[in-house]
Amino acid sequence: MHRLVLLGFFLIQILLFKHSFADIVNLDPDNFHKKVTKSESIWLVAFYDNQSSDYHKFKSDFQSIASALKGVVKVGAVDSKYEKLLSDNNIPNVKDNAVLKIFCDKKSKVYKGGKTKEELVEHMLSVVDELIRKRANLKLKEKSKPKSKPASDDNESAVIELTDDNFDKLVLKSGEMWLVEFFAPWCGHCQQLKPQWEEAAKNLRGVIKMGALDATVHSRKAQEYFIRGYPTIKLFNNGRVEEYSGGRSAADITNWVMNIVPSEPVKIEQITDEESFDEYCKSQNLCVVAVLPHILDCQSKCRNEYLNLLAEAGSKRKKEYRGWVWSEASAQPELESALNIGGFGYPALAVVNFKKEIYVILKGPFSESGLDEFFNSINFKKAITEPLRKEISIADTPKWDGKDGQLITSDEL
């Protein structure tokens, strides 16, 4: 009798265990495109490493989130062993943390918010609300402000909030260059610096990381770096700590950083989805958009020559042009249409000012001298500008693997 009771108990536990996983769909190369990318449903997908301890800590919350969203949002998971599936979705290393990606309305975007049940469920409900209103042609509701404010009042602050707990991981162990302000909330000079610091951080996005640490709250780090007055600004660069010696306007901060940054070639980022376009292009003051020939018309050697030409042009103009991106011909049809690119053939190029909603097209040769002449015409205000269409839809495209293109044979078809 005792054994039967014990057996019954274990059977119940197994059924409950299976039920807790039932709301998460296991995705793989065989079912991913059919279930997710071709679906009309909204999906929240976790790309994870099964060996990661952080993922196992998050897993129980993710199961709870899936149960809460059941019937509203579909929730799935992709194991990192499916490397090509991660690569096709432009998913970075997932060994430390699972990457969450939202698939909605034939578009996808990496989720970068909080991972608590409350935060994720609330965000996904806002995605559902936005899609329904879009389909019904209703005006979107104004989004409420988050409960916890970032270092700036701007909800999309470029300044990263630093604490005693995250400082070492974000700043010291990142391998990136950081400019950090140690401040006190009651300090008048700090309050005056705040908008300038935020503007400089936006100007320098992609060049240097900028952070702010409240030294009155996070005193351990303030003491470690001998902070005696406010604001104090320090540069953290590859294990070295230096005092900031520039002025306190956004222009002063920007110029000081640009003078110390090594003159390396600018990285030309590929537009692979809405997120990459926003990060590397739309968020910058001025963005250079290049559309290169299809890989079958211009193989890897040819494409790399164009990318190197753009990198050299960018290195000369780091201060003025922060964003440099490229896409393959016809990969981003709406972007090409909005910039009137393609009529002169490929490669093609345009400079976009998203703030003023204008753009300028390169109509001369795509060469070193041609690019120099083009950028000079912009600098001397001789270039003819065109109005930019406000809404540009960016398509999800696979990242180029650096290899030559292969023609598909009739047998493969």
CSV table of C-alpha atoms in Angstrom, one decimal:
chain,number,residue,atom,x,y,z
A,1,MET,CA,0.0,0.0,0.0
A,2,HIS,CA,2.8,2.4,1.0
A,3,ARG,CA,4.5,1.7,-2.4
A,4,LEU,CA,1.3,2.4,-4.3
A,5,VAL,CA,0.9,5.8,-2.6
A,6,LEU,CA,4.6,6.6,-3.2
A,7,LEU,CA,4.3,5.6,-6.9
A,8,GLY,CA,1.1,7.7,-7.2
A,9,PHE,CA,2.9,10.7,-5.7
A,10,PHE,CA,5.8,10.4,-8.3
A,11,LEU,CA,3.4,10.0,-11.2
A,12,ILE,CA,1.6,13.2,-10.1
A,13,GLN,CA,5.0,15.1,-9.9
A,14,ILE,CA,6.0,13.9,-13.4
A,15,LEU,CA,2.7,15.0,-14.8
A,16,LEU,CA,3.0,18.4,-13.2
A,17,PHE,CA,6.6,18.7,-14.4
A,18,LYS,CA,5.5,17.9,-18.0
A,19,HIS,CA,2.7,20.4,-17.7
A,20,SER,CA,5.1,23.2,-16.6
A,21,PHE,CA,7.1,22.6,-19.8
A,22,ALA,CA,4.1,22.2,-22.1
A,23,ASP,CA,3.6,25.9,-22.6
A,24,ILE,CA,7.2,26.3,-24.0
A,25,VAL,CA,7.6,25.0,-27.6
A,26,ASN,CA,10.9,23.4,-28.4
A,27,LEU,CA,12.1,24.9,-31.6
A,28,ASP,CA,14.6,23.4,-34.1
A,29,PRO,CA,15.6,23.9,-37.7
A,30,ASP,CA,12.8,21.6,-38.9
A,31,ASN,CA,9.9,23.6,-37.3
A,32,PHE,CA,11.3,27.1,-36.6
A,33,HIS,CA,10.3,28.8,-39.9
A,34,LYS,CA,6.9,27.1,-40.1
A,35,LYS,CA,6.0,27.8,-36.5
A,36,VAL,CA,7.6,31.2,-36.0
A,37,THR,CA,8.8,33.3,-39.0
A,38,LYS,CA,5.9,32.3,-41.2
A,39,SER,CA,3.3,32.5,-38.4
A,40,GLU,CA,0.8,35.3,-37.9
A,41,SER,CA,1.2,34.8,-34.1
A,42,ILE,CA,3.4,36.8,-31.8
A,43,TRP,CA,6.3,34.7,-30.5
A,44,LEU,CA,8.7,35.2,-27.5
A,45,VAL,CA,11.7,32.9,-28.2
A,46,ALA,CA,14.6,32.2,-25.8
A,47,PHE,CA,17.9,31.2,-27.5
A,48,TYR,CA,19.9,29.5,-24.7
A,49,ASP,CA,22.9,27.3,-23.8
A,50,ASN,CA,21.8,24.3,-21.9
A,51,GLN,CA,25.1,24.3,-19.9
A,52,SER,CA,24.5,27.9,-18.7
A,53,SER,CA,23.8,28.1,-15.0
A,54,ASP,CA,22.2,31.6,-15.5
A,55,TYR,CA,19.7,30.0,-18.0
A,56,HIS,CA,18.7,27.3,-15.5
A,57,LYS,CA,18.0,30.0,-12.9
A,58,PHE,CA,15.9,31.9,-15.4
A,59,LYS,CA,14.1,28.8,-16.7
A,60,SER,CA,11.5,28.5,-13.9
A,61,ASP,CA,10.5,32.1,-14.4
A,62,PHE,CA,10.3,31.6,-18.2
A,63,GLN,CA,8.0,28.6,-17.7
A,64,SER,CA,5.8,30.8,-15.4
A,65,ILE,CA,5.9,33.6,-18.1
A,66,ALA,CA,4.8,31.1,-20.8
A,67,SER,CA,1.9,29.9,-18.7
A,68,ALA,CA,0.8,33.5,-18.0
A,69,LEU,CA,0.9,34.3,-21.8
A,70,LYS,CA,-0.8,31.1,-22.9
A,71,GLY,CA,-3.3,31.8,-25.6
A,72,VAL,CA,-2.1,35.3,-26.1
A,73,VAL,CA,1.6,35.0,-27.0
A,74,LYS,CA,3.4,31.8,-28.1
A,75,VAL,CA,6.6,31.1,-26.2
A,76,GLY,CA,9.5,28.9,-27.6
A,77,ALA,CA,13.1,28.0,-26.9
A,78,VAL,CA,16.0,27.2,-29.2
A,79,ASP,CA,19.0,25.2,-27.9
A,80,SER,CA,22.5,26.7,-28.9
A,81,LYS,CA,23.4,23.3,-30.5
A,82,TYR,CA,21.4,24.6,-33.5
A,83,GLU,CA,24.2,26.9,-34.5
A,84,LYS,CA,22.9,27.8,-37.9
A,85,LEU,CA,19.5,28.7,-36.5
A,86,LEU,CA,21.2,31.1,-34.1
A,87,SER,CA,23.4,32.5,-36.9
A,88,ASP,CA,20.4,33.1,-39.2
A,89,ASN,CA,18.7,35.1,-36.4
A,90,ASN,CA,21.8,37.1,-35.7
A,91,ILE,CA,22.0,35.8,-32.1
A,92,PRO,CA,25.3,36.5,-30.4
A,93,ASN,CA,27.0,34.3,-27.8
A,94,VAL,CA,24.5,32.8,-25.4
A,95,LYS,CA,26.9,31.0,-23.1
A,96,ASP,CA,26.5,33.6,-20.3
A,97,ASN,CA,22.8,34.6,-20.7
A,98,ALA,CA,19.9,33.5,-22.8
A,99,VAL,CA,18.9,35.9,-25.5
A,100,LEU,CA,15.2,36.7,-25.9
A,101,LYS,CA,13.8,37.7,-29.3
A,102,ILE,CA,10.3,38.9,-30.1
A,103,PHE,CA,8.8,37.9,-33.5
A,104,CYS,CA,5.8,39.9,-34.5
A,105,ASP,CA,4.2,41.0,-37.8
A,106,LYS,CA,7.0,39.5,-39.9
A,107,LYS,CA,9.6,41.4,-38.0
A,108,SER,CA,11.9,40.5,-35.1
A,109,LYS,CA,13.7,42.3,-32.4
A,110,VAL,CA,16.0,41.3,-29.5
A,111,TYR,CA,14.4,42.1,-26.1
A,112,LYS,CA,16.7,44.1,-23.9
A,113,GLY,CA,14.4,44.8,-20.9
A,114,GLY,CA,14.1,43.2,-17.5
A,115,LYS,CA,13.6,39.5,-17.3
A,116,THR,CA,11.3,39.3,-14.3
A,117,LYS,CA,7.8,37.8,-14.9
A,118,GLU,CA,6.1,41.2,-14.3
A,119,GLU,CA,8.4,43.0,-16.7
A,120,LEU,CA,8.3,40.5,-19.5
A,121,VAL,CA,4.5,39.9,-19.3
A,122,GLU,CA,3.9,43.6,-19.2
A,123,HIS,CA,6.1,44.2,-22.3
A,124,MET,CA,4.6,41.4,-24.3
A,125,LEU,CA,1.1,42.7,-23.6
A,126,SER,CA,2.2,46.1,-24.9
A,127,VAL,CA,3.4,44.3,-28.1
A,128,VAL,CA,0.0,42.6,-28.4
A,129,ASP,CA,-1.8,46.0,-27.9
A,130,GLU,CA,0.4,47.7,-30.5
A,131,LEU,CA,-0.2,45.0,-33.1
A,132,ILE,CA,-4.0,45.0,-32.6
A,133,ARG,CA,-4.2,48.8,-32.8
A,134,LYS,CA,-2.0,48.7,-35.9
A,135,ARG,CA,-4.3,46.2,-37.6
A,136,ALA,CA,-7.4,48.1,-36.5
A,137,ASN,CA,-5.8,51.4,-37.7
A,138,LEU,CA,-6.2,52.9,-34.2
A,139,LYS,CA,-3.9,55.5,-32.6
A,140,LEU,CA,-1.4,54.0,-30.2
A,141,LYS,CA,-1.7,54.8,-26.6
A,142,GLU,CA,1.0,56.9,-25.0
A,143,LYS,CA,3.4,54.5,-23.2
A,144,SER,CA,3.6,55.0,-19.5
A,145,LYS,CA,7.0,55.9,-18.0
A,146,PRO,CA,9.0,53.1,-16.5
A,147,LYS,CA,9.1,52.9,-12.7
A,148,SER,CA,12.8,53.0,-12.4
A,149,LYS,CA,14.5,55.9,-14.3
A,150,PRO,CA,17.8,55.5,-16.1
A,151,ALA,CA,20.7,57.9,-15.5
A,152,SER,CA,18.9,60.4,-17.7
A,153,ASP,CA,15.3,61.4,-17.9
A,154,ASP,CA,15.3,60.3,-21.5
A,155,ASN,CA,13.7,56.9,-21.7
A,156,GLU,CA,16.2,55.9,-24.4
A,157,SER,CA,19.2,57.2,-22.5
A,158,ALA,CA,22.6,56.6,-24.0
A,159,VAL,CA,24.1,57.0,-20.5
A,160,ILE,CA,24.4,53.7,-18.6
A,161,GLU,CA,23.6,53.7,-14.9
A,162,LEU,CA,26.5,52.2,-12.9
A,163,THR,CA,26.4,50.8,-9.4
A,164,ASP,CA,28.8,49.1,-6.9
A,165,ASP,CA,27.4,45.8,-8.1
A,166,ASN,CA,27.6,46.1,-11.9
A,167,PHE,CA,30.7,48.4,-12.2
A,168,ASP,CA,33.4,45.7,-12.5
A,169,LYS,CA,31.4,43.6,-15.0
A,170,LEU,CA,30.3,46.4,-17.2
A,171,VAL,CA,33.4,48.7,-17.1
A,172,LEU,CA,36.5,46.8,-16.0
A,173,LYS,CA,35.8,43.4,-17.6
A,174,SER,CA,34.2,44.5,-20.8
A,175,GLY,CA,37.3,45.3,-22.7
A,176,GLU,CA,35.7,48.5,-23.9
A,177,MET,CA,36.6,52.1,-23.4
A,178,TRP,CA,34.4,53.9,-20.8
A,179,LEU,CA,34.0,57.5,-19.7
A,180,VAL,CA,32.4,57.6,-16.3
A,181,GLU,CA,30.9,60.5,-14.3
A,182,PHE,CA,30.9,60.2,-10.5
A,183,PHE,CA,28.1,62.6,-9.3
A,184,ALA,CA,26.0,63.6,-6.3
A,185,PRO,CA,22.3,64.4,-6.9
A,186,TRP,CA,22.4,67.6,-4.8
A,187,CYS,CA,25.5,68.9,-6.7
A,188,GLY,CA,24.6,72.0,-8.8
A,189,HIS,CA,27.4,71.5,-11.3
A,190,CYS,CA,26.3,67.8,-11.7
A,191,GLN,CA,22.8,69.0,-12.6
A,192,GLN,CA,24.2,71.4,-15.2
A,193,LEU,CA,26.4,68.7,-16.7
A,194,LYS,CA,23.5,66.1,-16.9
A,195,PRO,CA,22.0,67.2,-20.3
A,196,GLN,CA,25.4,67.8,-21.8
A,197,TRP,CA,26.6,64.4,-20.6
A,198,GLU,CA,23.5,62.8,-22.2
A,199,GLU,CA,24.0,64.7,-25.5
A,200,ALA,CA,27.6,63.7,-25.7
A,201,ALA,CA,26.7,60.1,-25.0
A,202,LYS,CA,24.3,60.1,-27.9
A,203,ASN,CA,27.0,61.7,-30.1
A,204,LEU,CA,29.6,59.1,-29.1
A,205,ARG,CA,27.4,56.0,-29.4
A,206,GLY,CA,29.5,53.3,-31.0
A,207,VAL,CA,32.7,55.1,-30.2
A,208,ILE,CA,32.9,54.9,-26.4
A,209,LYS,CA,30.6,53.8,-23.5
A,210,MET,CA,29.5,56.5,-21.2
A,211,GLY,CA,28.2,55.9,-17.7
A,212,ALA,CA,27.1,57.7,-14.5
A,213,LEU,CA,27.5,56.5,-10.9
A,214,ASP,CA,25.8,58.2,-7.9
A,215,ALA,CA,28.7,58.3,-5.5
A,216,THR,CA,26.4,59.1,-2.5
A,217,VAL,CA,24.6,55.8,-2.9
A,218,HIS,CA,27.5,53.6,-4.4
A,219,SER,CA,30.2,54.8,-2.1
A,220,ARG,CA,32.4,51.7,-2.4
A,221,LYS,CA,33.4,52.5,-5.9
A,222,ALA,CA,33.7,56.2,-5.2
A,223,GLN,CA,36.1,55.4,-2.3
A,224,GLU,CA,38.1,53.0,-4.5
A,225,TYR,CA,38.8,55.7,-7.1
A,226,PHE,CA,39.3,58.5,-4.4
A,227,ILE,CA,36.4,60.6,-5.5
A,228,ARG,CA,36.6,63.8,-3.4
A,229,GLY,CA,34.5,66.3,-5.4
A,230,TYR,CA,31.6,66.3,-7.8
A,231,PRO,CA,31.3,65.8,-10.7
A,232,THR,CA,34.5,63.8,-11.2
A,233,ILE,CA,35.0,62.2,-14.6
A,234,LYS,CA,37.4,59.4,-15.3
A,235,LEU,CA,38.4,57.4,-18.4
A,236,PHE,CA,38.7,53.7,-18.1
A,237,ASN,CA,40.7,52.2,-20.9
A,238,ASN,CA,42.1,48.7,-21.0
A,239,GLY,CA,43.0,48.6,-17.3
A,240,ARG,CA,44.2,52.2,-17.1
A,241,VAL,CA,42.4,54.9,-15.3
A,242,GLU,CA,42.9,58.5,-16.4
A,243,GLU,CA,41.4,61.9,-15.3
A,244,TYR,CA,39.2,63.7,-17.8
A,245,SER,CA,40.8,67.0,-18.7
A,246,GLY,CA,38.2,68.6,-21.1
A,247,GLY,CA,35.4,71.1,-20.8
A,248,ARG,CA,31.8,70.3,-19.7
A,249,SER,CA,29.8,71.1,-22.8
A,250,ALA,CA,28.6,68.2,-25.1
A,251,ALA,CA,30.9,69.5,-27.8
A,252,ASP,CA,33.9,69.7,-25.5
A,253,ILE,CA,33.3,66.1,-24.2
A,254,THR,CA,32.8,64.8,-27.8
A,255,ASN,CA,36.0,66.5,-29.1
A,256,TRP,CA,38.1,65.3,-26.1
A,257,VAL,CA,37.0,61.7,-26.7
A,258,MET,CA,37.6,61.8,-30.5
A,259,ASN,CA,41.1,63.1,-29.9
A,260,ILE,CA,42.0,60.1,-27.7
A,261,VAL,CA,40.3,57.4,-29.6
A,262,PRO,CA,42.8,55.5,-31.8
A,263,SER,CA,42.4,56.2,-35.5
A,264,GLU,CA,41.2,52.8,-36.5
A,265,PRO,CA,39.1,52.0,-39.6
A,266,VAL,CA,35.4,52.6,-39.0
A,267,LYS,CA,33.4,49.3,-38.9
A,268,ILE,CA,30.8,49.1,-41.6
A,269,GLU,CA,27.8,47.3,-40.1
A,270,GLN,CA,25.4,45.2,-42.1
A,271,ILE,CA,21.7,46.0,-41.9
A,272,THR,CA,20.2,42.6,-40.9
A,273,ASP,CA,17.0,43.7,-39.0
A,274,GLU,CA,15.2,46.6,-37.5
A,275,GLU,CA,17.4,46.5,-34.4
A,276,SER,CA,20.7,46.7,-36.2
A,277,PHE,CA,19.4,49.6,-38.4
A,278,ASP,CA,18.2,51.5,-35.2
A,279,GLU,CA,21.5,50.9,-33.3
A,280,TYR,CA,24.0,51.6,-36.0
A,281,CYS,CA,22.2,54.1,-38.2
A,282,LYS,CA,19.0,55.6,-37.0
A,283,SER,CA,20.3,56.5,-33.6
A,284,GLN,CA,23.3,58.4,-35.1
A,285,ASN,CA,23.3,62.1,-36.0
A,286,LEU,CA,24.4,61.4,-39.6
A,287,CYS,CA,24.3,57.9,-41.2
A,288,VAL,CA,26.0,56.7,-44.3
A,289,VAL,CA,24.0,54.0,-46.1
A,290,ALA,CA,25.7,52.0,-48.8
A,291,VAL,CA,23.9,49.4,-51.0
A,292,LEU,CA,26.4,47.0,-52.5
A,293,PRO,CA,25.9,44.7,-55.5
A,294,HIS,CA,24.5,41.2,-55.0
A,295,ILE,CA,27.1,38.6,-54.0
A,296,LEU,CA,26.6,36.8,-57.3
A,297,ASP,CA,27.5,40.0,-59.2
A,298,CYS,CA,30.3,41.0,-56.9
A,299,GLN,CA,32.0,38.1,-55.0
A,300,SER,CA,33.7,38.3,-51.6
A,301,LYS,CA,37.0,39.9,-52.9
A,302,CYS,CA,34.9,42.6,-54.8
A,303,ARG,CA,32.6,43.2,-51.8
A,304,ASN,CA,35.5,43.5,-49.3
A,305,GLU,CA,37.1,46.1,-51.6
A,306,TYR,CA,34.0,48.2,-51.4
A,307,LEU,CA,33.8,47.7,-47.6
A,308,ASN,CA,37.4,48.7,-47.2
A,309,LEU,CA,36.9,51.8,-49.3
A,310,LEU,CA,34.0,52.8,-47.0
A,311,ALA,CA,36.0,52.1,-43.9
A,312,GLU,CA,38.8,54.4,-45.2
A,313,ALA,CA,36.3,57.1,-46.0
A,314,GLY,CA,34.8,56.7,-42.5
A,315,SER,CA,38.1,56.9,-40.8
A,316,LYS,CA,38.6,60.4,-42.2
A,317,ARG,CA,35.2,61.5,-41.1
A,318,LYS,CA,34.7,60.0,-37.6
A,319,LYS,CA,33.6,63.2,-36.0
A,320,GLU,CA,30.9,64.1,-38.5
A,321,TYR,CA,29.5,60.8,-39.5
A,322,ARG,CA,28.9,58.3,-36.7
A,323,GLY,CA,26.8,55.6,-38.5
A,324,TRP,CA,28.2,53.5,-41.4
A,325,VAL,CA,26.0,50.7,-42.7
A,326,TRP,CA,25.5,48.6,-45.7
A,327,SER,CA,23.0,46.1,-47.3
A,328,GLU,CA,23.0,43.9,-50.3
A,329,ALA,CA,21.1,45.1,-53.4
A,330,SER,CA,17.4,44.4,-53.1
A,331,ALA,CA,17.7,43.0,-49.6
A,332,GLN,CA,16.1,46.2,-48.1
A,333,PRO,CA,13.6,47.3,-50.8
A,334,GLU,CA,11.8,49.8,-48.6
A,335,LEU,CA,15.0,51.5,-47.6
A,336,GLU,CA,16.2,51.7,-51.2
A,337,SER,CA,12.8,53.1,-52.2
A,338,ALA,CA,12.9,55.7,-49.4
A,339,LEU,CA,16.4,56.8,-50.4
A,340,ASN,CA,15.7,56.6,-54.1
A,341,ILE,CA,18.7,54.3,-54.4
A,342,GLY,CA,19.2,51.8,-57.2
A,343,GLY,CA,18.3,53.9,-60.2
A,344,PHE,CA,21.9,54.6,-60.9
A,345,GLY,CA,22.9,50.9,-60.4
A,346,TYR,CA,25.1,49.4,-57.6
A,347,PRO,CA,27.0,50.2,-55.5
A,348,ALA,CA,24.9,53.2,-54.3
A,349,LEU,CA,25.3,55.4,-51.3
A,350,ALA,CA,23.3,58.1,-49.4
A,351,VAL,CA,23.9,60.2,-46.3
A,352,VAL,CA,20.8,60.4,-44.0
A,353,ASN,CA,20.0,63.0,-41.3
A,354,PHE,CA,17.1,61.4,-39.4
A,355,LYS,CA,16.7,64.4,-37.1
A,356,LYS,CA,16.1,66.8,-40.0
A,357,GLU,CA,14.4,64.0,-42.1
A,358,ILE,CA,16.5,64.6,-45.2
A,359,TYR,CA,19.0,62.7,-47.3
A,360,VAL,CA,21.6,63.2,-50.0
A,361,ILE,CA,22.4,60.7,-52.7
A,362,LEU,CA,25.9,60.0,-54.2
A,363,LYS,CA,25.5,60.6,-58.0
A,364,GLY,CA,29.2,60.5,-58.8
A,365,PRO,CA,31.6,57.5,-58.9
A,366,PHE,CA,31.9,55.1,-56.0
A,367,SER,CA,35.6,55.6,-55.6
A,368,GLU,CA,38.0,57.3,-53.2
A,369,SER,CA,38.0,60.6,-55.1
A,370,GLY,CA,34.3,60.3,-55.8
A,371,LEU,CA,33.5,59.9,-52.1
A,372,ASP,CA,35.8,62.7,-51.1
A,373,GLU,CA,34.1,65.1,-53.6
A,374,PHE,CA,30.7,63.9,-52.4
A,375,PHE,CA,31.4,64.5,-48.7
A,376,ASN,CA,33.0,67.9,-49.4
A,377,SER,CA,29.8,68.9,-51.2
A,378,ILE,CA,27.9,68.1,-48.1
A,379,ASN,CA,30.4,70.0,-45.8
A,380,PHE,CA,30.2,73.1,-48.0
A,381,LYS,CA,26.4,72.8,-48.2
A,382,LYS,CA,26.5,72.4,-52.0
A,383,ALA,CA,24.7,69.0,-52.0
A,384,ILE,CA,21.0,68.8,-53.0
A,385,THR,CA,18.9,67.3,-50.1
A,386,GLU,CA,15.7,65.3,-50.5
A,387,PRO,CA,12.9,64.9,-47.9
A,388,LEU,CA,13.0,61.5,-46.1
A,389,ARG,CA,9.9,59.3,-45.8
A,390,LYS,CA,9.2,58.9,-42.1
A,391,GLU,CA,8.3,55.2,-41.9
A,392,ILE,CA,10.9,52.7,-43.3
A,393,SER,CA,10.3,49.0,-42.8
A,394,ILE,CA,13.5,47.0,-42.4
A,395,ALA,CA,13.5,43.4,-43.5
A,396,ASP,CA,15.2,40.5,-41.6
A,397,THR,CA,18.1,39.3,-43.6
A,398,PRO,CA,20.9,36.7,-42.8
A,399,LYS,CA,24.3,38.1,-42.0
A,400,TRP,CA,26.9,37.7,-44.7
A,401,ASP,CA,29.3,34.9,-43.9
A,402,GLY,CA,32.2,36.5,-45.7
A,403,LYS,CA,32.1,33.8,-48.5
A,404,ASP,CA,31.5,33.8,-52.2
A,405,GLY,CA,28.0,33.4,-53.4
A,406,GLN,CA,26.9,30.0,-54.8
A,407,LEU,CA,24.5,29.7,-57.7
A,408,ILE,CA,21.6,27.3,-56.9
A,409,THR,CA,21.4,24.6,-59.6
A,410,SER,CA,18.2,23.2,-61.1
A,411,ASP,CA,18.8,19.9,-59.2
A,412,GLU,CA,18.9,21.7,-55.9
A,413,LEU,CA,15.7,23.4,-56.8
